[in-house]
XYZ file of C-alpha atoms in Angstrom:
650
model
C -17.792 7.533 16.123
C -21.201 9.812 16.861
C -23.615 8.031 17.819
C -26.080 10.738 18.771
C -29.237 10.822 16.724
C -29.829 13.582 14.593
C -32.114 16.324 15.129
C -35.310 14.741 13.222
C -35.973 11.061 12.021
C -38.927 9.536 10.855
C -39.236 5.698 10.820
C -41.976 4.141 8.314
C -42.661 0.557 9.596
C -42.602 -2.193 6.894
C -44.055 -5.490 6.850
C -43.272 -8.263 3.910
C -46.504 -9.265 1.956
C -46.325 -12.875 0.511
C -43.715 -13.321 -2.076
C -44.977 -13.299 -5.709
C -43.458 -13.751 -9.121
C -45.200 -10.400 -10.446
C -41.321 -8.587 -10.112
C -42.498 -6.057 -7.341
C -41.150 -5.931 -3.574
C -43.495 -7.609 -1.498
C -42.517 -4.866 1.371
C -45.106 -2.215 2.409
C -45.720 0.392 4.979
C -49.480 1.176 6.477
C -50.122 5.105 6.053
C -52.975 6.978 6.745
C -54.275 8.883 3.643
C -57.067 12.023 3.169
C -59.470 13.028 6.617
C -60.279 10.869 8.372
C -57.316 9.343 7.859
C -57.752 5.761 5.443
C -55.568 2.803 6.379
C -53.762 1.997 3.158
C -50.555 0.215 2.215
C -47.837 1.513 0.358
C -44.109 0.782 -0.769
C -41.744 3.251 -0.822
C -40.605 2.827 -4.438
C -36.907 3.942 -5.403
C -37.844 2.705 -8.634
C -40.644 5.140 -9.474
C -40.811 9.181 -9.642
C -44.617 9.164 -8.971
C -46.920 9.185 -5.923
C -49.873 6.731 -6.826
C -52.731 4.737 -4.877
C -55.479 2.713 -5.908
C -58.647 4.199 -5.657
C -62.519 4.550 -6.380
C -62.761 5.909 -9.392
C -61.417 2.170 -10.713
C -64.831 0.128 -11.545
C -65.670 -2.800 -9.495
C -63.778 -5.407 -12.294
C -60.757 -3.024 -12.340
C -57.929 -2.377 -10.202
C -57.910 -6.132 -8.223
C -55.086 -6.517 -6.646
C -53.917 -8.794 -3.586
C -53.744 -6.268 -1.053
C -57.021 -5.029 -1.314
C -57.203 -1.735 -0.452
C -58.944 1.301 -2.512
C -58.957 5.141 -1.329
C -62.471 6.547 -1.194
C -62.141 9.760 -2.631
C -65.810 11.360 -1.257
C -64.685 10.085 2.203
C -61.985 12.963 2.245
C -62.903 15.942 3.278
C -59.444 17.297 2.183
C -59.409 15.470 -1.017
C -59.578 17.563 -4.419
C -58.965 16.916 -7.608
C -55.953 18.916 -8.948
C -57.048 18.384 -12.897
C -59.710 17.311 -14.953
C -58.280 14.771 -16.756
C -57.667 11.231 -17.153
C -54.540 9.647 -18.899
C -52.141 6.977 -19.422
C -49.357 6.797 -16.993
C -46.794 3.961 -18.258
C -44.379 1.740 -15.946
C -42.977 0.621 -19.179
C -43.192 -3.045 -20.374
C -44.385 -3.765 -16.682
C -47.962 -2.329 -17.719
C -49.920 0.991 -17.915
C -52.616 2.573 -15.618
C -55.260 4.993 -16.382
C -55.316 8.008 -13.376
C -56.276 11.258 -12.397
C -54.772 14.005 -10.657
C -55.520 14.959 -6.810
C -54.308 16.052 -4.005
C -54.707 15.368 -0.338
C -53.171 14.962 3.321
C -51.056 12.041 3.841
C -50.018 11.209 7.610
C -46.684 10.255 8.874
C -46.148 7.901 11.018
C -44.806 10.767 13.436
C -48.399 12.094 13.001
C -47.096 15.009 10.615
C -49.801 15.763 7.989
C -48.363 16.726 4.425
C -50.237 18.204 1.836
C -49.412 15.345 -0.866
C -49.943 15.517 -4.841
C -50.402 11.817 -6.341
C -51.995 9.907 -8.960
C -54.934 7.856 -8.427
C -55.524 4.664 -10.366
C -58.672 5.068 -12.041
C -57.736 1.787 -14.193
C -55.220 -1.181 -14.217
C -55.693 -4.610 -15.478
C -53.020 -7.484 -15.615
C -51.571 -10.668 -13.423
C -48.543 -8.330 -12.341
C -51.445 -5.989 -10.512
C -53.175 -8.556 -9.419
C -50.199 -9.547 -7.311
C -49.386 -6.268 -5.693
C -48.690 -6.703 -2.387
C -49.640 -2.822 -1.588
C -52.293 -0.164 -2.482
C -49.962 2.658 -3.963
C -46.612 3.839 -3.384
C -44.628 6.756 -2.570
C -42.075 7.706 -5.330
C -38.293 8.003 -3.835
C -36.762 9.371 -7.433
C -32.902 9.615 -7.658
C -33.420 13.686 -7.571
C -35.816 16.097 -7.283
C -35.205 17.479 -10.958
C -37.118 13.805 -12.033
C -39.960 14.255 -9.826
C -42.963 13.888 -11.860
C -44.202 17.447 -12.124
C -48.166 17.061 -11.074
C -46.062 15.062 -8.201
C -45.265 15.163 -4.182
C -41.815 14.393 -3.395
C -42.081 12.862 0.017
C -38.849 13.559 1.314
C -38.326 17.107 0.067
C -41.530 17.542 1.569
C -40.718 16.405 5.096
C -37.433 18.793 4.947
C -39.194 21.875 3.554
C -41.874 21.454 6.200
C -39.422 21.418 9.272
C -39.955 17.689 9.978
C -36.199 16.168 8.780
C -32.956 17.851 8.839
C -31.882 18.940 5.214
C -28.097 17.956 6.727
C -28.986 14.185 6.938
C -30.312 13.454 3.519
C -30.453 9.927 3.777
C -33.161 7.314 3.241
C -32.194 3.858 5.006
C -34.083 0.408 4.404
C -33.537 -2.329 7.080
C -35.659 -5.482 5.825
C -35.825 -9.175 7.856
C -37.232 -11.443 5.719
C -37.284 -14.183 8.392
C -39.696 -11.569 11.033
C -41.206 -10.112 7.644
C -40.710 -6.949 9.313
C -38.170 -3.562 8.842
C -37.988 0.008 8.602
C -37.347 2.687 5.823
C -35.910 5.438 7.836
C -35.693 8.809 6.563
C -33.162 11.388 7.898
C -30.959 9.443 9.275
C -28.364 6.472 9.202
C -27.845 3.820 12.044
C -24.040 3.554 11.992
C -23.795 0.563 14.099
C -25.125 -1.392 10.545
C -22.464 0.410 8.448
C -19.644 -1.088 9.841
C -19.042 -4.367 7.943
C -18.257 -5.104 4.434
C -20.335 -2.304 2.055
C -20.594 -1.268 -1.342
C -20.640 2.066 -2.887
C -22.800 2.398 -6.208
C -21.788 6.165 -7.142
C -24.754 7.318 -8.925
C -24.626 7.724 -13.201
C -27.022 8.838 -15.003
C -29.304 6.174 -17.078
C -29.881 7.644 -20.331
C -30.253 4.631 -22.815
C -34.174 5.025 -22.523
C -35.290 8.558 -21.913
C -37.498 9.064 -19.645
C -36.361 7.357 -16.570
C -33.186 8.806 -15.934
C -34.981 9.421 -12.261
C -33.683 5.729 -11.274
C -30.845 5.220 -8.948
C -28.661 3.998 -11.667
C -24.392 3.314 -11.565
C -21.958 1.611 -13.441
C -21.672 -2.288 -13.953
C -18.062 -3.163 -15.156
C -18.904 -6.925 -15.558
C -22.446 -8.717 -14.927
C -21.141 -12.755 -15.246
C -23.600 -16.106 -14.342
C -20.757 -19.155 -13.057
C -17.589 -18.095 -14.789
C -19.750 -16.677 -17.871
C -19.234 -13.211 -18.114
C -22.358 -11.980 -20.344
C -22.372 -8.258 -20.295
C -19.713 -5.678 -19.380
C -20.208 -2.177 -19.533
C -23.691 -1.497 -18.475
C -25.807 0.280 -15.817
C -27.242 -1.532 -12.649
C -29.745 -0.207 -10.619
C -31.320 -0.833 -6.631
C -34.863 -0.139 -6.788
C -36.774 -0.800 -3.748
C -40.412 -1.338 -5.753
C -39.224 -4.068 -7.028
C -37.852 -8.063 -6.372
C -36.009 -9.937 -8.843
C -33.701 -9.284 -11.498
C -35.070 -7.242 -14.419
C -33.709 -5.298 -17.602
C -31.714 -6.075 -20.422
C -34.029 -8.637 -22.422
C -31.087 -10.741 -24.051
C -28.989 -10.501 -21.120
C -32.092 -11.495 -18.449
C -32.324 -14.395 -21.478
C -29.342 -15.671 -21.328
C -28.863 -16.024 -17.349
C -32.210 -17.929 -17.428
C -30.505 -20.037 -19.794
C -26.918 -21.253 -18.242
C -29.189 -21.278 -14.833
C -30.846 -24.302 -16.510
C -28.141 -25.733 -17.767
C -27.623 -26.720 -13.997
C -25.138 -26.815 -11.783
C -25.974 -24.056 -9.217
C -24.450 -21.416 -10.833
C -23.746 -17.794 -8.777
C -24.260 -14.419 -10.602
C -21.117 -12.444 -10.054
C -21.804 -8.053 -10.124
C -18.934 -6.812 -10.480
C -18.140 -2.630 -9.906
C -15.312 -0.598 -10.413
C -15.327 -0.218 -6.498
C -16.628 -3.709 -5.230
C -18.495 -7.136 -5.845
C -21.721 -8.622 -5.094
C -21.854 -12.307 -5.573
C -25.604 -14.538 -5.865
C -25.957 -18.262 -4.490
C -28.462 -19.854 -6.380
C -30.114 -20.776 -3.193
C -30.843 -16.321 -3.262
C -31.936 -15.937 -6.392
C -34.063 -18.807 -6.498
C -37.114 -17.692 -4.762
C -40.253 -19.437 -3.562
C -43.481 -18.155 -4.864
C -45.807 -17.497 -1.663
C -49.023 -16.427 -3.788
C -50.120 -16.496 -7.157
C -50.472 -18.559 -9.968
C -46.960 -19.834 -9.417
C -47.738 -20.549 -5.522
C -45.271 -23.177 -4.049
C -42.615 -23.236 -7.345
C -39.330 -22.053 -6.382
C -38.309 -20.001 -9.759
C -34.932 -18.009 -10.403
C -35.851 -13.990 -10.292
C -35.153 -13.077 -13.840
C -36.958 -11.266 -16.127
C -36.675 -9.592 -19.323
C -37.895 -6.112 -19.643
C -36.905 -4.281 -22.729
C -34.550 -1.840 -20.674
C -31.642 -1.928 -22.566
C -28.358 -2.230 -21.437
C -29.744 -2.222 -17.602
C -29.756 -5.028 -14.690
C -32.275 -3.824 -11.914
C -32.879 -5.478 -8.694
C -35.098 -4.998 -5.563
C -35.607 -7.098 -2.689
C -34.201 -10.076 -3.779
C -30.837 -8.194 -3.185
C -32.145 -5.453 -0.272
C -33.331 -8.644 1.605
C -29.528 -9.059 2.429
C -28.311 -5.558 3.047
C -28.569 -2.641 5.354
C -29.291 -0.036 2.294
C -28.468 3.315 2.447
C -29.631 6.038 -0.206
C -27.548 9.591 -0.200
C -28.609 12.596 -1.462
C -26.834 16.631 -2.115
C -29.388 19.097 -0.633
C -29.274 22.262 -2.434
C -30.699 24.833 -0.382
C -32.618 27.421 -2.504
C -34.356 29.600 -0.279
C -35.447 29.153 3.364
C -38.318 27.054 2.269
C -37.242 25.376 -0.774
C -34.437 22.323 -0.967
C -33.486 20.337 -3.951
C -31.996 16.956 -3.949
C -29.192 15.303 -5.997
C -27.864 11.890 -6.285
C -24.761 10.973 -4.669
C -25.468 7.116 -4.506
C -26.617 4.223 -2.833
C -24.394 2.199 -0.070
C -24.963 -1.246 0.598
C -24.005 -2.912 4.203
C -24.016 -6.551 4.451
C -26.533 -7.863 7.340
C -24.208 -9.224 10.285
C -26.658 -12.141 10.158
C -27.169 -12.925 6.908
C -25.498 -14.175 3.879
C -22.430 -12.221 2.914
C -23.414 -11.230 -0.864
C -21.121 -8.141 -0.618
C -17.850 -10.028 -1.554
C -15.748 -7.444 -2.381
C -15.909 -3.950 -0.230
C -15.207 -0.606 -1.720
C -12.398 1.019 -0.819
C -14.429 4.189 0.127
C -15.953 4.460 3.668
C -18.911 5.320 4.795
C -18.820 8.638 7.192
C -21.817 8.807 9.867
C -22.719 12.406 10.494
C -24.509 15.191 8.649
C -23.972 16.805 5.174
C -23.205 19.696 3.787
C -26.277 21.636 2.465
C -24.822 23.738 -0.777
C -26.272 27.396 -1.256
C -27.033 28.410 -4.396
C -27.917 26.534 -7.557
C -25.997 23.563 -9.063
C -25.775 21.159 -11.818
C -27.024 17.988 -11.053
C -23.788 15.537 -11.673
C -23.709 13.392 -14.360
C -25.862 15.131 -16.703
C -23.998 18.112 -17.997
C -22.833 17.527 -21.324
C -19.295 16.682 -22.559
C -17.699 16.977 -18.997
C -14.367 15.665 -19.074
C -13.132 13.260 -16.577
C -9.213 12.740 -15.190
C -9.625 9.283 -15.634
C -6.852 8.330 -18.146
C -3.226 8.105 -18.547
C -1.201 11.132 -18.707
C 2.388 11.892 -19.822
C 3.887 15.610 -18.843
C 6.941 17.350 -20.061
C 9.283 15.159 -18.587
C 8.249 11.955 -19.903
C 6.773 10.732 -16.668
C 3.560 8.641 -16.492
C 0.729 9.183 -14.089
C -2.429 6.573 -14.562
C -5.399 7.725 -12.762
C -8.916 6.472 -12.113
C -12.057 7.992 -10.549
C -15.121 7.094 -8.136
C -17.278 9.716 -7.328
C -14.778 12.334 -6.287
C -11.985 9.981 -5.433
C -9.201 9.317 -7.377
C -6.248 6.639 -7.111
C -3.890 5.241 -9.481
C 0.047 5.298 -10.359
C 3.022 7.234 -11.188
C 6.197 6.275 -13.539
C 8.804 8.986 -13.085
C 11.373 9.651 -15.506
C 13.281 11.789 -13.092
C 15.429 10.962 -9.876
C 14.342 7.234 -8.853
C 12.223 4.884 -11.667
C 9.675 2.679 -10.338
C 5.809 2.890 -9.537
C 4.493 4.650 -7.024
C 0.784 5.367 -5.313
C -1.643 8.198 -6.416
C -4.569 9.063 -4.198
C -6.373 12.595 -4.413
C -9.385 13.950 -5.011
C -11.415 15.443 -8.124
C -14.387 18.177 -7.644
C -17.334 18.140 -9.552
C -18.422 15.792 -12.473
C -15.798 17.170 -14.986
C -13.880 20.100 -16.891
C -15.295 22.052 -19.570
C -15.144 24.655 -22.117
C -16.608 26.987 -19.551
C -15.164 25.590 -16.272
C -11.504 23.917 -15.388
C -12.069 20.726 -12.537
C -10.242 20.952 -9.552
C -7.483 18.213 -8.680
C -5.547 17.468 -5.507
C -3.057 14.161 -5.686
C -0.530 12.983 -3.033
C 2.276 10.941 -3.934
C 3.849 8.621 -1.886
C 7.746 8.380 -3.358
C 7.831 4.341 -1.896
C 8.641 1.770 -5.237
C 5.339 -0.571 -5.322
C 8.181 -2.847 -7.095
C 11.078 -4.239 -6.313
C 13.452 -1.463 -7.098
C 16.555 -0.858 -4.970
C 15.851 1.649 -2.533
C 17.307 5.021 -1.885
C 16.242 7.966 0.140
C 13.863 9.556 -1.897
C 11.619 6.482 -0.826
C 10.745 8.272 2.213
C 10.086 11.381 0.573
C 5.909 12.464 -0.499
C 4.742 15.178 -3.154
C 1.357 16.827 -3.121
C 0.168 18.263 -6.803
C -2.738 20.876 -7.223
C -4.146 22.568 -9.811
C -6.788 21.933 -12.650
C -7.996 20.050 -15.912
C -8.912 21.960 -18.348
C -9.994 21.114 -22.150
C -10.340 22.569 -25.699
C -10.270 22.203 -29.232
C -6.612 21.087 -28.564
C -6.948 18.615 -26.015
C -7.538 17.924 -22.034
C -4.196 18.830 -20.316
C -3.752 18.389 -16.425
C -1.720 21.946 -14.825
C -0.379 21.018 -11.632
C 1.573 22.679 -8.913
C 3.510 20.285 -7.468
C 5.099 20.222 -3.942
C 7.806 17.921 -3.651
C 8.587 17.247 0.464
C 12.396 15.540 0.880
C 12.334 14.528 4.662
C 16.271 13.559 4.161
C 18.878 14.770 1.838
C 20.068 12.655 -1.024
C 23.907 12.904 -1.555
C 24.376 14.171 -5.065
C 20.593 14.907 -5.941
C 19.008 17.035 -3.675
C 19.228 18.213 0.324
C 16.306 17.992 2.857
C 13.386 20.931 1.851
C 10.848 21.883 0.123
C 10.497 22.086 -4.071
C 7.737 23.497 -5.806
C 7.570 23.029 -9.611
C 4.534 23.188 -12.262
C 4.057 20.258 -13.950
C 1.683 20.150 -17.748
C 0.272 16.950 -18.640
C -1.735 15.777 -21.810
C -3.583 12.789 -21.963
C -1.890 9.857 -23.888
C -5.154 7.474 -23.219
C -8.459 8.250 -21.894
C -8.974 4.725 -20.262
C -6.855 4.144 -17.186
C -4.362 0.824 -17.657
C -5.620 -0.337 -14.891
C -9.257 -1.540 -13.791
C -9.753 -1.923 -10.027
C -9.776 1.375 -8.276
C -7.418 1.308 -5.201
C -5.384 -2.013 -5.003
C -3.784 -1.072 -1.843
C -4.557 -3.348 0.811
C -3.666 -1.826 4.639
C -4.299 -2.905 7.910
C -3.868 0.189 11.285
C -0.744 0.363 12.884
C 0.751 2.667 15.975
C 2.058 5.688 14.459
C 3.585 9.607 15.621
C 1.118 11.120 12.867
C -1.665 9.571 14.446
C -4.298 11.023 16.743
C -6.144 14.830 16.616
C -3.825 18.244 15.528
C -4.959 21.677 15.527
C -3.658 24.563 13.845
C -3.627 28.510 15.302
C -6.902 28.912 13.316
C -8.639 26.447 14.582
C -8.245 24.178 11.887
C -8.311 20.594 13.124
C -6.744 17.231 11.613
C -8.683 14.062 12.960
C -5.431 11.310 11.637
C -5.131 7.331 11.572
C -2.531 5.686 10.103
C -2.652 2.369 8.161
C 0.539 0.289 6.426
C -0.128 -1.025 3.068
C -0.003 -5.276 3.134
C 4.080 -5.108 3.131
C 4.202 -2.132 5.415
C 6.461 -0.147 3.107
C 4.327 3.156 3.407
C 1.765 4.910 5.504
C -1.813 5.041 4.148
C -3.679 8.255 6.060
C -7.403 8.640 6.470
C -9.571 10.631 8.585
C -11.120 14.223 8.180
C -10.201 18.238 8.542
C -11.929 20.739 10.095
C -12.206 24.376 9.641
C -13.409 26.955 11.992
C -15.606 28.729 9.983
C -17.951 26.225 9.109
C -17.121 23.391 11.598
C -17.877 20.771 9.234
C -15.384 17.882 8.805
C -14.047 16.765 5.263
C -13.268 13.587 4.076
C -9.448 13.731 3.385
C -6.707 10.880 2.578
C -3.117 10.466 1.326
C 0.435 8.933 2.633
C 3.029 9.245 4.543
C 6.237 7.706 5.624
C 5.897 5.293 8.380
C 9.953 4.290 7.647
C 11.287 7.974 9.280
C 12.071 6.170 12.722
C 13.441 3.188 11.632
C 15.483 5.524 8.709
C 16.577 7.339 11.942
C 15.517 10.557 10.340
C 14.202 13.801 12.223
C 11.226 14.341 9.974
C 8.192 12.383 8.778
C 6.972 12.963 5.363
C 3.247 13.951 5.014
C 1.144 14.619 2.217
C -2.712 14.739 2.284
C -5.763 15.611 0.122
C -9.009 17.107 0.331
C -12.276 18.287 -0.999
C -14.863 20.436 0.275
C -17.680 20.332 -1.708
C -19.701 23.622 -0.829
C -17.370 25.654 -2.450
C -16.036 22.465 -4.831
C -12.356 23.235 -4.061
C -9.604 20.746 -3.510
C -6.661 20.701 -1.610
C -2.958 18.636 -1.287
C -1.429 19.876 2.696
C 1.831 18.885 2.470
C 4.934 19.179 4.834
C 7.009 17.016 7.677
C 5.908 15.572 11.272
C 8.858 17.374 13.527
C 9.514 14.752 15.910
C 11.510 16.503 18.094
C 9.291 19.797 18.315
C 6.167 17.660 18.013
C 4.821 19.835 15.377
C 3.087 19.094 11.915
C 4.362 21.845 9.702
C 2.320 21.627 6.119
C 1.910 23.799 3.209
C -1.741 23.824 0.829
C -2.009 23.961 -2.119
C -5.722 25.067 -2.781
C -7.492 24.979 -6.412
C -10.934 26.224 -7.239
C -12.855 25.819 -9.981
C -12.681 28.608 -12.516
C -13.125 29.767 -16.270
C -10.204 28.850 -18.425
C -9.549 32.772 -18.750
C -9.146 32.610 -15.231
C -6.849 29.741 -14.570
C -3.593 31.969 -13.358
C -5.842 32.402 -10.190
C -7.074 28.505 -9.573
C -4.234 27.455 -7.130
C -3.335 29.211 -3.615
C -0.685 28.406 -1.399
C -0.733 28.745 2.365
C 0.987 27.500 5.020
C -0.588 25.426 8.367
C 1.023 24.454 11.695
C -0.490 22.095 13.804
C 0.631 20.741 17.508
C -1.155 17.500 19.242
C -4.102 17.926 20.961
C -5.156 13.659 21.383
C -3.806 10.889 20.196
C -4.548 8.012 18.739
C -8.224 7.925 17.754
C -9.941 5.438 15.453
C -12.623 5.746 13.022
C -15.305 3.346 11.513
């Protein structure tokens, strides 16, 4: 693993103001706004797409809050007003404040200056303001698209002004609650906190309430209090301007309700990719300030956001957070940011809340910054996903689901061997449309997950490429597909190679199955393992895992190309039975997805154990127009030979 900073960080100090039941994090950072510089607190609010602070032009008996703090505007002598008007700017049913636009120069903590657009409060009135903990805050909005126009976005700031690398898009809070002290780090990620159990929250669009789509928002599959389940279905967000539990006003209603009903219950989140599971003794916090000083009250709340459970600190408290943008560079000044997600780590020392990890890792190391324009994922209309189950013109079954760009599932064949077999790939972009087929890459690992009597195809893989495409007849899957016999099977088919094209249509767009990867693996010794490289330069960086009964290789780890030297995320299988089946050849079959040019790949081929060589074919798809799709697939061939072995990654 690289530990080696990257090439520009900036760490905001936070402190934890008193805890109070007003639903906003009590965690702030001191920043130095306008010339001279003002002392002034502010949180750095996920859950907002504004810049704000509390200032002058609010009347003596306005704008009280706890912490205290107001920025002089005639004490600036960088400070101008950007329009002449006052209006309403609404946090929804949490309350409304009058402001003004202006701009000014807000300092980092690394001393760099920034020429900031904001809002200042010229008016608020209410108990939840009265609580605040901070000044103003600093909007951190899922994308730059959501940035409120007359707006600052800090972070796309920082990167078009030289100060963070656009390759390390990250945003990182680390809160104590026992020291009352952290860090939001921007630009990079401290991978010695990413190691144990995490969460991945792939990032969906919000879009029962317009107008705050900008939220970090993914999907819930289940939200349950004890063994209640009350909602499944719905969108859950981590906002880092806020505490407790907020949204849905019937669901936040009913929680409160079987909490008082007694007994401790915990509240169960459950993802398609993970769990996070609530003592009582977490949610039930005790008020530090405020009317409600010294009660210890459960951190729900009821906010007319339908179909929604959001959550700040009363979760963050417990996690190493991690938010992940796509940089889109524009021009040599101008980046734009898109949502990839939010990952949650649990703290080492701390309650384990993160019950059930997601099967996707998290990769240290920069990011690809895309050229070009792009469409921010998840809001093009009518994409269609893979997820499903799909039948092609042999009768066999093939159930797939998808996270982010993953994909797993099963496979029924109706030819050769019957049984159930493993699916892992990968998908590109957020879906296929009238005007653009989706990339897929699947690997196929030819091992019964039942209790079938075995043969020799067992040891056998298959890689399939190719594209979804869909019209005014349907979404059908076209697939090369690779088919790699390591052995021969008397009567059915020698050792070799077989290429076929495969047409599916989609028998049911829900997936029979829920969880995303059920396979459970643990690392073992194996030939495959360890670093390859190919006469191009092309690198394999290979570990080896057997699923829980050790019938089949699991393969993780990453691919690198010479001509842009950045390492992929790949996976797939292989067959970790060739020695003991005292065959010559290993079975391989991997996937992967490169998402500057959003192609996908299946390399697929044998491990020559007695010339020590990795012989694979690709299969490589593209996105293109339906009119197009005779050109979407290209085949290739790729030899490797060891150059270390093993090697381990987080």
């Amino acid at each position: 693993m690289d530990n080696t900073p990257p090439p520009g960080r900036l760490v905001f100090p936070m402190q934890r103001g008193p805890f109070q039941n007003n639903g906003a994090s009590p965690w702030y950072c001191t920043l130095n706004l306008g010339t001279p510089g003002q002392m002034l607190k502010f949180a750095i609010d996920s859950g907002t797409n504004i810049n704000w602070v509390t200032s002058t032009l609010c009347p003596d008996d306005q704008c009280v809050h706890f912490a205290d703090g107001r920025f002089d505007v005639e004490a600036s002598s960088t400070f101008s007003f950007t329009d002449c008007l006052r209006r309403p700017y609404s946090f929804g049913p949490w309350g409304t404040m009058q402001v003004e636009t202006a701009s000014d120069v807000l300092t980092t903590p690394a001393g760099a200056r920034l020429d900031t657009q904001l809002f200042l409060a010229a008016r608020y009135e209410g108990e939840q303001f009265k609580q605040l903990d901070w000044d103003g805050a600093l909007g951190l909005p899922c994308s730059s698209a959501h940035v409120e126009s007359r707006n600052s976005f800090v972070l796309q700031a920082l990167m078009r002004e030289g100060q963070l690398s656009p390759a390390y898009p990250f945003v990182a809070f680390d809160w104590n609650s026992h020291e009352r002290n952290g860090t939001c780090e921007m630009g990079a990620v401290d991978p010695l906190k990413t190691q144990g159990p995490r969460l991945f929250l792939p990032w969906s669009v919000y879009t029962a309430l317009p107008g705050i789509e900008y939220i970090w928002s993914t999907e819930l599959k289940s939200y349950s209090v004890g063994t209640e389940q009350l909602a499944s279905n719905i969108k859950f967000a981590i906002d880092s301007g806020s505490s407790r539990f907020k949204g849905d006003d019937t669901l936040m209603r009913q929680t409160l309700a079987r909490i008082a009903q007694g007994g401790e219950p915990d509240v169960v989140l459950k993802f398609a990719d993970g769990e996070i599971t609530l003592g009582a003794n977490l949610y039930n916090c005790l008020t530090e300030e405020g009317p409600q000083k010294g009660q210890v009250l459960p951190q729900f709340n009821a906010l007319g956001l339908t179909d929604l459970v959001l959550v700040g600190s009363v979760v963050m408290e417990h996690c190493y957070t991690v938010y992940e943008y796509q940089v889109v560079k524009c021009s040599n000044t101008v980046y734009s940011l898109s949502p990839v997600g939010v990952w949650l780590f649990n703290r080492p020392d701390g309650p384990q809340i993160i019950t059930q990890s997601s099967s996707r890792r998290f990769a240290p190391g920069e990011r690809t910054v895309l050229n070009g324009r792009t469409t921010l994922p998840g809001v093009a209309s009518q994409a269609v996903s893979v997820a499903g189950t799909w039948q092609n013109d042999y009768g066999s079954l093939m159930t797939l689901n998808v996270l982010d760009r993953q994909v797993c599932g099963t496979y029924q064949s109706s030819t050769g061997s019957t049984g159930h077999y493993a699916i892992r790939g990968f998908a590109s972009g957020a879906g296929a449309s009238r005007i653009k087929n989706q990339p897929l890459a699947l690997a196929i690992e030819w091992h019964d997950l039942g209790e079938e009597t075995s043969d020799p195809s067992w040891n056998w893989v298959s890689g399939l490429s190719g594209q979804l495409s869909t019209d005014d007849r349907g979404d059908v899957l076209t697939l090369s597909h690779l088919l790699v016999a390591s052995s021969d099977f008397p009567d059915f088919a020698n050792r070799g190679n077989y290429l076929d094209k495969l047409v599916y249509h989609r028998v049911a767009k829900q997936p029979l199955t829920t969880s995303f990867d059920p396979i459970e693996s643990i690392p073992i010794k194996n030939a495959l393992a360890g670093h390859w490289v190919a006469l191009d330069k092309t690198t394999l960086s290979l570990i080896v895992e057997a699923d829980s009964r050790h019938r089949f290789g699991v393969v993780r780890g990453y691919l690198t190309t010479s001509d842009t030297g950045t390492a992929v995320e790949l996976t797939g299988f292989t067959d970790i039975n060739a020695v003991t089946s005292k065959l010559a050849f290993q079975s391989v079959s991997l996937t992967v997805t490169n998402t500057q040019d959003e192609t996908v790949s299946t390399l697929c081929g044998t491990l020559d154990f007695m010339g020590q060589t990795l012989n694979l074919l690709v299969l490589a798809s593209s996105p293109v127009t339906p009119a197009q799709a005779y050109l979407a697939t290209k085949i290739s061939s790729l030899s490797f030979i060891r150059t270390i072995s093993p090697v381990s990654f987080p």
